[in-house]
Short mmCIF file of N, CA and C in Angstrom, two decimals:
data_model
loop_
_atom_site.label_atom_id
_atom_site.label_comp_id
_atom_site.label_asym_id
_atom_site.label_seq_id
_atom_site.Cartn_x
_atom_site.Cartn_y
_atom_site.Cartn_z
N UNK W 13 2.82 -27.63 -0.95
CA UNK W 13 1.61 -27.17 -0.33
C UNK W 13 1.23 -25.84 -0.97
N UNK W 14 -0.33 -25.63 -1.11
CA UNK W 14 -0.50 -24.59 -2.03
C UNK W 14 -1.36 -23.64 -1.05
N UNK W 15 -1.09 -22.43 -0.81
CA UNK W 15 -1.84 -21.11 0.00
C UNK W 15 -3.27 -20.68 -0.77
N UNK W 16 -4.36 -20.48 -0.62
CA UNK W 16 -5.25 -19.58 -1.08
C UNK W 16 -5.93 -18.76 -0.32
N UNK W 17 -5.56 -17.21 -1.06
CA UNK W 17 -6.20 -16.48 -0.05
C UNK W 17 -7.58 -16.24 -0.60
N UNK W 18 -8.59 -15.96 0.84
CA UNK W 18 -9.76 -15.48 -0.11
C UNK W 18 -10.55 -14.54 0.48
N UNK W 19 -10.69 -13.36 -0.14
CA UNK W 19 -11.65 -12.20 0.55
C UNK W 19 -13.03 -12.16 0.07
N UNK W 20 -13.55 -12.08 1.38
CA UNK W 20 -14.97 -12.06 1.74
C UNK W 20 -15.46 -10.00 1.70
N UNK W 21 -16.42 -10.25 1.07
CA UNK W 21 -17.17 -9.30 1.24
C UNK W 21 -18.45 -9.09 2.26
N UNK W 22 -18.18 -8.44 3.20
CA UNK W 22 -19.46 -8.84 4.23
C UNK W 22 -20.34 -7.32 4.75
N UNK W 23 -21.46 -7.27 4.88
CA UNK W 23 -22.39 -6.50 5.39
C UNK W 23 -21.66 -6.14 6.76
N UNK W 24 -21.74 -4.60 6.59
CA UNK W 24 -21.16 -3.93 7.91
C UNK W 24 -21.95 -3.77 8.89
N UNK W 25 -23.37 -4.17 8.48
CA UNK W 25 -24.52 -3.94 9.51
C UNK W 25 -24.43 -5.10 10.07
N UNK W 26 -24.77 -5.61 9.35
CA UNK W 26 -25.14 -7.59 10.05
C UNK W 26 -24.56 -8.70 10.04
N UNK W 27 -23.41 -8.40 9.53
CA UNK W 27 -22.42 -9.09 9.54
C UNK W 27 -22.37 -10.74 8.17
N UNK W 28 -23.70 -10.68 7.34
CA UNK W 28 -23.95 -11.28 6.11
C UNK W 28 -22.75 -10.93 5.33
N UNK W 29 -22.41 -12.66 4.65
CA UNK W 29 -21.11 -12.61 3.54
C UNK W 29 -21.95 -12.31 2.29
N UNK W 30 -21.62 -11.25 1.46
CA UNK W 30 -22.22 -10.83 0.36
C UNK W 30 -21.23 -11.69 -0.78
N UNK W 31 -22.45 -12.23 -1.98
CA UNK W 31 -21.31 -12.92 -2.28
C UNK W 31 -21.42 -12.22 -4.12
N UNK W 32 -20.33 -12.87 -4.69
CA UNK W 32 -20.06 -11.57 -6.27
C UNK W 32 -21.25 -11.52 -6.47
N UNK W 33 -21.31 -10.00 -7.14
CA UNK W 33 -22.11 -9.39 -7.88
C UNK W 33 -23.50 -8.71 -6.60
N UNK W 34 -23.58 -9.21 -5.67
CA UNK W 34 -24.56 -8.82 -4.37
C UNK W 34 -24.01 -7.49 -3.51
N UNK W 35 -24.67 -7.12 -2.71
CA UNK W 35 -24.76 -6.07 -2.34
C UNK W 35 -24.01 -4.52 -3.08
N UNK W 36 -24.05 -3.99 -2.24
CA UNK W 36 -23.13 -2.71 -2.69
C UNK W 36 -22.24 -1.68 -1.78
N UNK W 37 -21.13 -0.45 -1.94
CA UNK W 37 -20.91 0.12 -1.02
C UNK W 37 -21.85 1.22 -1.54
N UNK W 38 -21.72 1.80 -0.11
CA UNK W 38 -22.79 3.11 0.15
C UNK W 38 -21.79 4.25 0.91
N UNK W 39 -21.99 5.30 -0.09
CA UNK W 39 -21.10 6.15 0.56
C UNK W 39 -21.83 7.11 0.79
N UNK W 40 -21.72 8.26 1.74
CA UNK W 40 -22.50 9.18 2.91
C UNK W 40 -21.27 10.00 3.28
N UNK W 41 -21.75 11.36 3.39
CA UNK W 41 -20.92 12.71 4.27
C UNK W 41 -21.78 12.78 5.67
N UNK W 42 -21.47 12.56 6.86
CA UNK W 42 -21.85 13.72 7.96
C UNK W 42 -20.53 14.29 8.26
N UNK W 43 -21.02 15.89 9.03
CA UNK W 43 -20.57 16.73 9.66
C UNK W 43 -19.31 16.57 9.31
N UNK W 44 -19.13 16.82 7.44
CA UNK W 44 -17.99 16.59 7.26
C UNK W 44 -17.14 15.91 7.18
N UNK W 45 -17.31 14.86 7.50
CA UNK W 45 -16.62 13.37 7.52
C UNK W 45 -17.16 12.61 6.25
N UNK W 46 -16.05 11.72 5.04
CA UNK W 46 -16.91 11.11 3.88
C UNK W 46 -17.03 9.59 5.32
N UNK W 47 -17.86 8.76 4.66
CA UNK W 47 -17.66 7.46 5.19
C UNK W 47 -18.47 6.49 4.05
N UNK W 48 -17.83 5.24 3.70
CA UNK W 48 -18.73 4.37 3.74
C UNK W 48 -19.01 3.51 3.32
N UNK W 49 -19.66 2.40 3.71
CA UNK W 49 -20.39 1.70 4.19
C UNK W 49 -20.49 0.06 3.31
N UNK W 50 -20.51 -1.00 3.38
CA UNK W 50 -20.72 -2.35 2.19
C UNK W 50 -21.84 -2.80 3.02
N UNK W 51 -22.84 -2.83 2.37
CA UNK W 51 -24.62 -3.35 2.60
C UNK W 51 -25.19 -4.27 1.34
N UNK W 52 -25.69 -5.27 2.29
CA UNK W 52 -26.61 -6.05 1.39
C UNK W 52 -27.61 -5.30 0.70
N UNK W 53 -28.36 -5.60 -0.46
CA UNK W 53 -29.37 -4.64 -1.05
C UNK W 53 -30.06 -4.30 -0.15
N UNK W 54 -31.31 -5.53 0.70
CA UNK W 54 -32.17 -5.15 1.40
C UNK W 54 -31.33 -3.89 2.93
N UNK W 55 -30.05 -4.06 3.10
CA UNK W 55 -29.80 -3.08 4.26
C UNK W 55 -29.47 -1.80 3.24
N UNK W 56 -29.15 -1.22 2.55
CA UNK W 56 -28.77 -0.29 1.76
C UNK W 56 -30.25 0.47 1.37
N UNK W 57 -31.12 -0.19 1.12
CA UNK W 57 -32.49 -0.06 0.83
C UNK W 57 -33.14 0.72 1.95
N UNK W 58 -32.94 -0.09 3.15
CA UNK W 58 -33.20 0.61 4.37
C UNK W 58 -32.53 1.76 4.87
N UNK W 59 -31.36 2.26 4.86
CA UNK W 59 -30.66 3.09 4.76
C UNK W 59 -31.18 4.19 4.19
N UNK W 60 -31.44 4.06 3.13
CA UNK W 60 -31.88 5.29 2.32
C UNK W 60 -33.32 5.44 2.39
N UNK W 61 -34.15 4.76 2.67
CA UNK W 61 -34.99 4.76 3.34
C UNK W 61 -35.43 5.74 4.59
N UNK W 62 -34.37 5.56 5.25
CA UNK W 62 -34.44 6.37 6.67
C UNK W 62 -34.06 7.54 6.66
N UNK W 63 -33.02 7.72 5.63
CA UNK W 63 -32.18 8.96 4.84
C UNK W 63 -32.64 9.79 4.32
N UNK W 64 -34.49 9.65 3.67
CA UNK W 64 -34.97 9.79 2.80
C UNK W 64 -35.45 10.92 3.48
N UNK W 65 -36.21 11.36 4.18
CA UNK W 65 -36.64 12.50 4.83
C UNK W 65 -35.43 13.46 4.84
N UNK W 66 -34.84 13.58 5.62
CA UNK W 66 -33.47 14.59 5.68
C UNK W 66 -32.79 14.52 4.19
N UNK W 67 -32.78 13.78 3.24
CA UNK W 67 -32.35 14.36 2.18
C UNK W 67 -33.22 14.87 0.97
N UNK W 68 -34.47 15.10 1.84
CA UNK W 68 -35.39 15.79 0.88
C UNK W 68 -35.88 16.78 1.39
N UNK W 69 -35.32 17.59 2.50
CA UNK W 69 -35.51 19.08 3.33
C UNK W 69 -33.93 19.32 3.03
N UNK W 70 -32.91 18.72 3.09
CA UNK W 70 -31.61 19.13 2.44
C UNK W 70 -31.56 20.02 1.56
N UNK W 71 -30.20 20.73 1.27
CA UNK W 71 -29.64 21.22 0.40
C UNK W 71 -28.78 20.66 -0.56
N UNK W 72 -28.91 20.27 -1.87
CA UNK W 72 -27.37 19.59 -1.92
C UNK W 72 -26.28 20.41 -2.10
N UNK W 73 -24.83 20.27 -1.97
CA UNK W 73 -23.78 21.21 -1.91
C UNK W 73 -22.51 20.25 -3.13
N UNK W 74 -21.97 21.37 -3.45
CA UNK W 74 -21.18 20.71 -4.27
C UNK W 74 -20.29 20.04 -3.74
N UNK W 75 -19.20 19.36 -4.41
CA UNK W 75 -17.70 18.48 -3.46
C UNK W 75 -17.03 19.51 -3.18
N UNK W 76 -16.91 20.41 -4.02
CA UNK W 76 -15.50 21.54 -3.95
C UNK W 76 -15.66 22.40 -2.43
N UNK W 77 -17.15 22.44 -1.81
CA UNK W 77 -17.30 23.40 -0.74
C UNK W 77 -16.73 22.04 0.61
N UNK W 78 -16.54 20.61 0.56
CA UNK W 78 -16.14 19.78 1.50
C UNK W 78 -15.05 20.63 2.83
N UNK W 79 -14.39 21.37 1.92
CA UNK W 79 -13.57 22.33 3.34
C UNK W 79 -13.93 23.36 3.35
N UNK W 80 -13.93 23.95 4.76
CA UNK W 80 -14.56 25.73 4.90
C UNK W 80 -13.09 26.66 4.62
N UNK W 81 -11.70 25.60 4.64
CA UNK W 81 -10.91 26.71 5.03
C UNK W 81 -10.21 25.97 3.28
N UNK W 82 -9.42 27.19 2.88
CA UNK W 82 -8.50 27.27 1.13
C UNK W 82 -7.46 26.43 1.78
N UNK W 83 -7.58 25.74 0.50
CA UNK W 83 -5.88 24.97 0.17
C UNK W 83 -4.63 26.24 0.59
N UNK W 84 -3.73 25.99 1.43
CA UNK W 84 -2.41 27.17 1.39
C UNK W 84 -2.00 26.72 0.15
N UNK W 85 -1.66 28.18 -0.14
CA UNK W 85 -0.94 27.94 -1.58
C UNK W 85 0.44 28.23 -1.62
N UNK W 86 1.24 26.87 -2.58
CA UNK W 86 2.14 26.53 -2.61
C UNK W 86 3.07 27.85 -3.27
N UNK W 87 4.31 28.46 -2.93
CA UNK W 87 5.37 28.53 -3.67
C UNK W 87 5.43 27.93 -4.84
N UNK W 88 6.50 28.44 -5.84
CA UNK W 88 7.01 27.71 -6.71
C UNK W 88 8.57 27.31 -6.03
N UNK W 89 9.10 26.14 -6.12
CA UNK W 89 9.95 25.99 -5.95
C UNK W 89 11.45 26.68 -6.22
N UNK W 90 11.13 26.97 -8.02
CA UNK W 90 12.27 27.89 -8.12
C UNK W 90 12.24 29.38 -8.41
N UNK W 91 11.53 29.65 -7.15
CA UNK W 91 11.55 31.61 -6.93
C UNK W 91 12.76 31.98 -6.48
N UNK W 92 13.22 33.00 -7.47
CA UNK W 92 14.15 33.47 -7.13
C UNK W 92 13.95 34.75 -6.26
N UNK W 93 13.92 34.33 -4.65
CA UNK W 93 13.20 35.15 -3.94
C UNK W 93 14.09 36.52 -3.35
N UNK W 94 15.64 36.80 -3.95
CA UNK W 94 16.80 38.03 -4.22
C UNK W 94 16.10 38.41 -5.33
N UNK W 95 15.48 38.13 -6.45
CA UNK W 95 15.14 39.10 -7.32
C UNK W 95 13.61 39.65 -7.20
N UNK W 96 12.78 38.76 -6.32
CA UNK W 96 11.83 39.44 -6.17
C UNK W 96 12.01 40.48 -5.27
N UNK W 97 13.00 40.38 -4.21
CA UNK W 97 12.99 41.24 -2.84
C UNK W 97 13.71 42.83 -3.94
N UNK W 98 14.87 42.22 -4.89
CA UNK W 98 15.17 43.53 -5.41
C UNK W 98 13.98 44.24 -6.02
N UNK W 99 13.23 44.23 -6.70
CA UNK W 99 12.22 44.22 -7.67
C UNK W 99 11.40 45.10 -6.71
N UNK W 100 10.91 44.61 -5.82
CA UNK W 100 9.99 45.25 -4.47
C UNK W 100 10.80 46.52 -4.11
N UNK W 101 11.93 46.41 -3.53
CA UNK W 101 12.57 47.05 -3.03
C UNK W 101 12.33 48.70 -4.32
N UNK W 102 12.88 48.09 -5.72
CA UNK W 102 12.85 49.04 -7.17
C UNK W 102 11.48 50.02 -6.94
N UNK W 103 10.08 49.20 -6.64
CA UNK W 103 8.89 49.73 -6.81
C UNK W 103 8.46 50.35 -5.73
N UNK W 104 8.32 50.37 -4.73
CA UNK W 104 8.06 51.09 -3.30
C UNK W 104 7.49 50.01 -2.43
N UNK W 105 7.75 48.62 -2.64
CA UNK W 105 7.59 47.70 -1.33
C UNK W 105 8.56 47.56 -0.48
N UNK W 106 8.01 47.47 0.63
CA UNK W 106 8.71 47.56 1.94
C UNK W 106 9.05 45.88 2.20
N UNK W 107 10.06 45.15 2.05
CA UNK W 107 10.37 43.68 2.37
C UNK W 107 11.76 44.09 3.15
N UNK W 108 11.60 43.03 4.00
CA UNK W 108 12.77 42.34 4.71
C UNK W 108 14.09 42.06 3.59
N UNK W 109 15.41 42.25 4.33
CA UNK W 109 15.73 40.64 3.80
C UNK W 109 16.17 39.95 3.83
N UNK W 110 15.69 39.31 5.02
CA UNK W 110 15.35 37.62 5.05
C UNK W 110 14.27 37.73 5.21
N UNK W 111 13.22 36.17 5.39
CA UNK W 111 12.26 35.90 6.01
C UNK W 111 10.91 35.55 4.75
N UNK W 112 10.18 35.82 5.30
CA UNK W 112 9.09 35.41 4.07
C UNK W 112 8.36 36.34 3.33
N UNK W 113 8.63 36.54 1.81
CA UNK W 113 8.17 37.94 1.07
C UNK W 113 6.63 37.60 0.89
N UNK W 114 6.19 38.64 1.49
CA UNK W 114 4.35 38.94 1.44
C UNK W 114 3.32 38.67 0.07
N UNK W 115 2.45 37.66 0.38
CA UNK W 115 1.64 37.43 -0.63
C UNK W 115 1.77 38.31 -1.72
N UNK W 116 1.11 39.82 -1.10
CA UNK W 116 0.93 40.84 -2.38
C UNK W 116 2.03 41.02 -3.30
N UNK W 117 3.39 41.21 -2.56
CA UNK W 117 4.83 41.41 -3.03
C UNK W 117 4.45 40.40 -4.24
N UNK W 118 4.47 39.04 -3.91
CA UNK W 118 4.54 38.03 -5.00
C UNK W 118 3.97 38.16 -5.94
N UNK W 119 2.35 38.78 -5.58
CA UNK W 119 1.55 38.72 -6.68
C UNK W 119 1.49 39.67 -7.56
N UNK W 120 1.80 40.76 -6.90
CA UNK W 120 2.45 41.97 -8.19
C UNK W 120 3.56 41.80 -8.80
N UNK W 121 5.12 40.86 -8.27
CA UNK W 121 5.94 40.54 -9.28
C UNK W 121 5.35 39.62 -10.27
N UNK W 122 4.68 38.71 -9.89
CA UNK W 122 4.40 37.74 -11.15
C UNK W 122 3.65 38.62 -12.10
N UNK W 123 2.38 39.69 -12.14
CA UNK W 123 2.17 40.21 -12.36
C UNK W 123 2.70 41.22 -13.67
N UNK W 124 3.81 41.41 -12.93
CA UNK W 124 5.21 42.49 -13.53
C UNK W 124 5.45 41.73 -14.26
N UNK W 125 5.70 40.26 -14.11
CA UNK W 125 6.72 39.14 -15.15
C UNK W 125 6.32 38.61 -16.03
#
């Protein structure tokens, strides 16, 4: 006995099986959220259609602004974080030691290095 699987492509609006080479996806940002969308031509058409006002009083914005808040930035894995604390300690920074050595600390040893 032989299995075949078979995927359907279907309109998210209306529930129409789009079949190869027909419709398209449609992709859209609100309020920060990407989303989107597989529409027959004529619903995709309409879409942008309705879209069409608000994206012509719009601004466009680049991808890179998608978050308001910075990537945290990573460590390097192999900091040798006894020679930075000595190093600090050498120059007139004030560190712990234990615990977590202060952005600036870091960025003036690499700096130094």
């Amino acid at each position: 006995m032989a299995r075949r699987i078979v995927h359907q492509l279907v309109d998210d609006l209306d529930g129409s099986v789009l079949e190869v080479g027909e419709g398209e996806t449609v992709l859209f940002s609100l309020d920060g959220t990407a989303y989107e969308i597989d529409l027959t031509d004529q619903n995709a058409a309409a879409f942008r259609e309705v879209l069409a006002p608000y994206v012509d009083a719009a601004r466009r914005v680049s991808a890179s602004r998608s978050s308001s808040t910075a990537a945290p930035r990573r460590r390097k894995p192999s900091q040798d974080y006894a020679a930075v604390r000595e190093w600090a300690k050498e120059n007139g920074y004030q560190v712990s030691d234990r615990g977590r050595v202060p952005a600036t600390v870091l960025e003036a040893y690499e700096a130094a290095h």
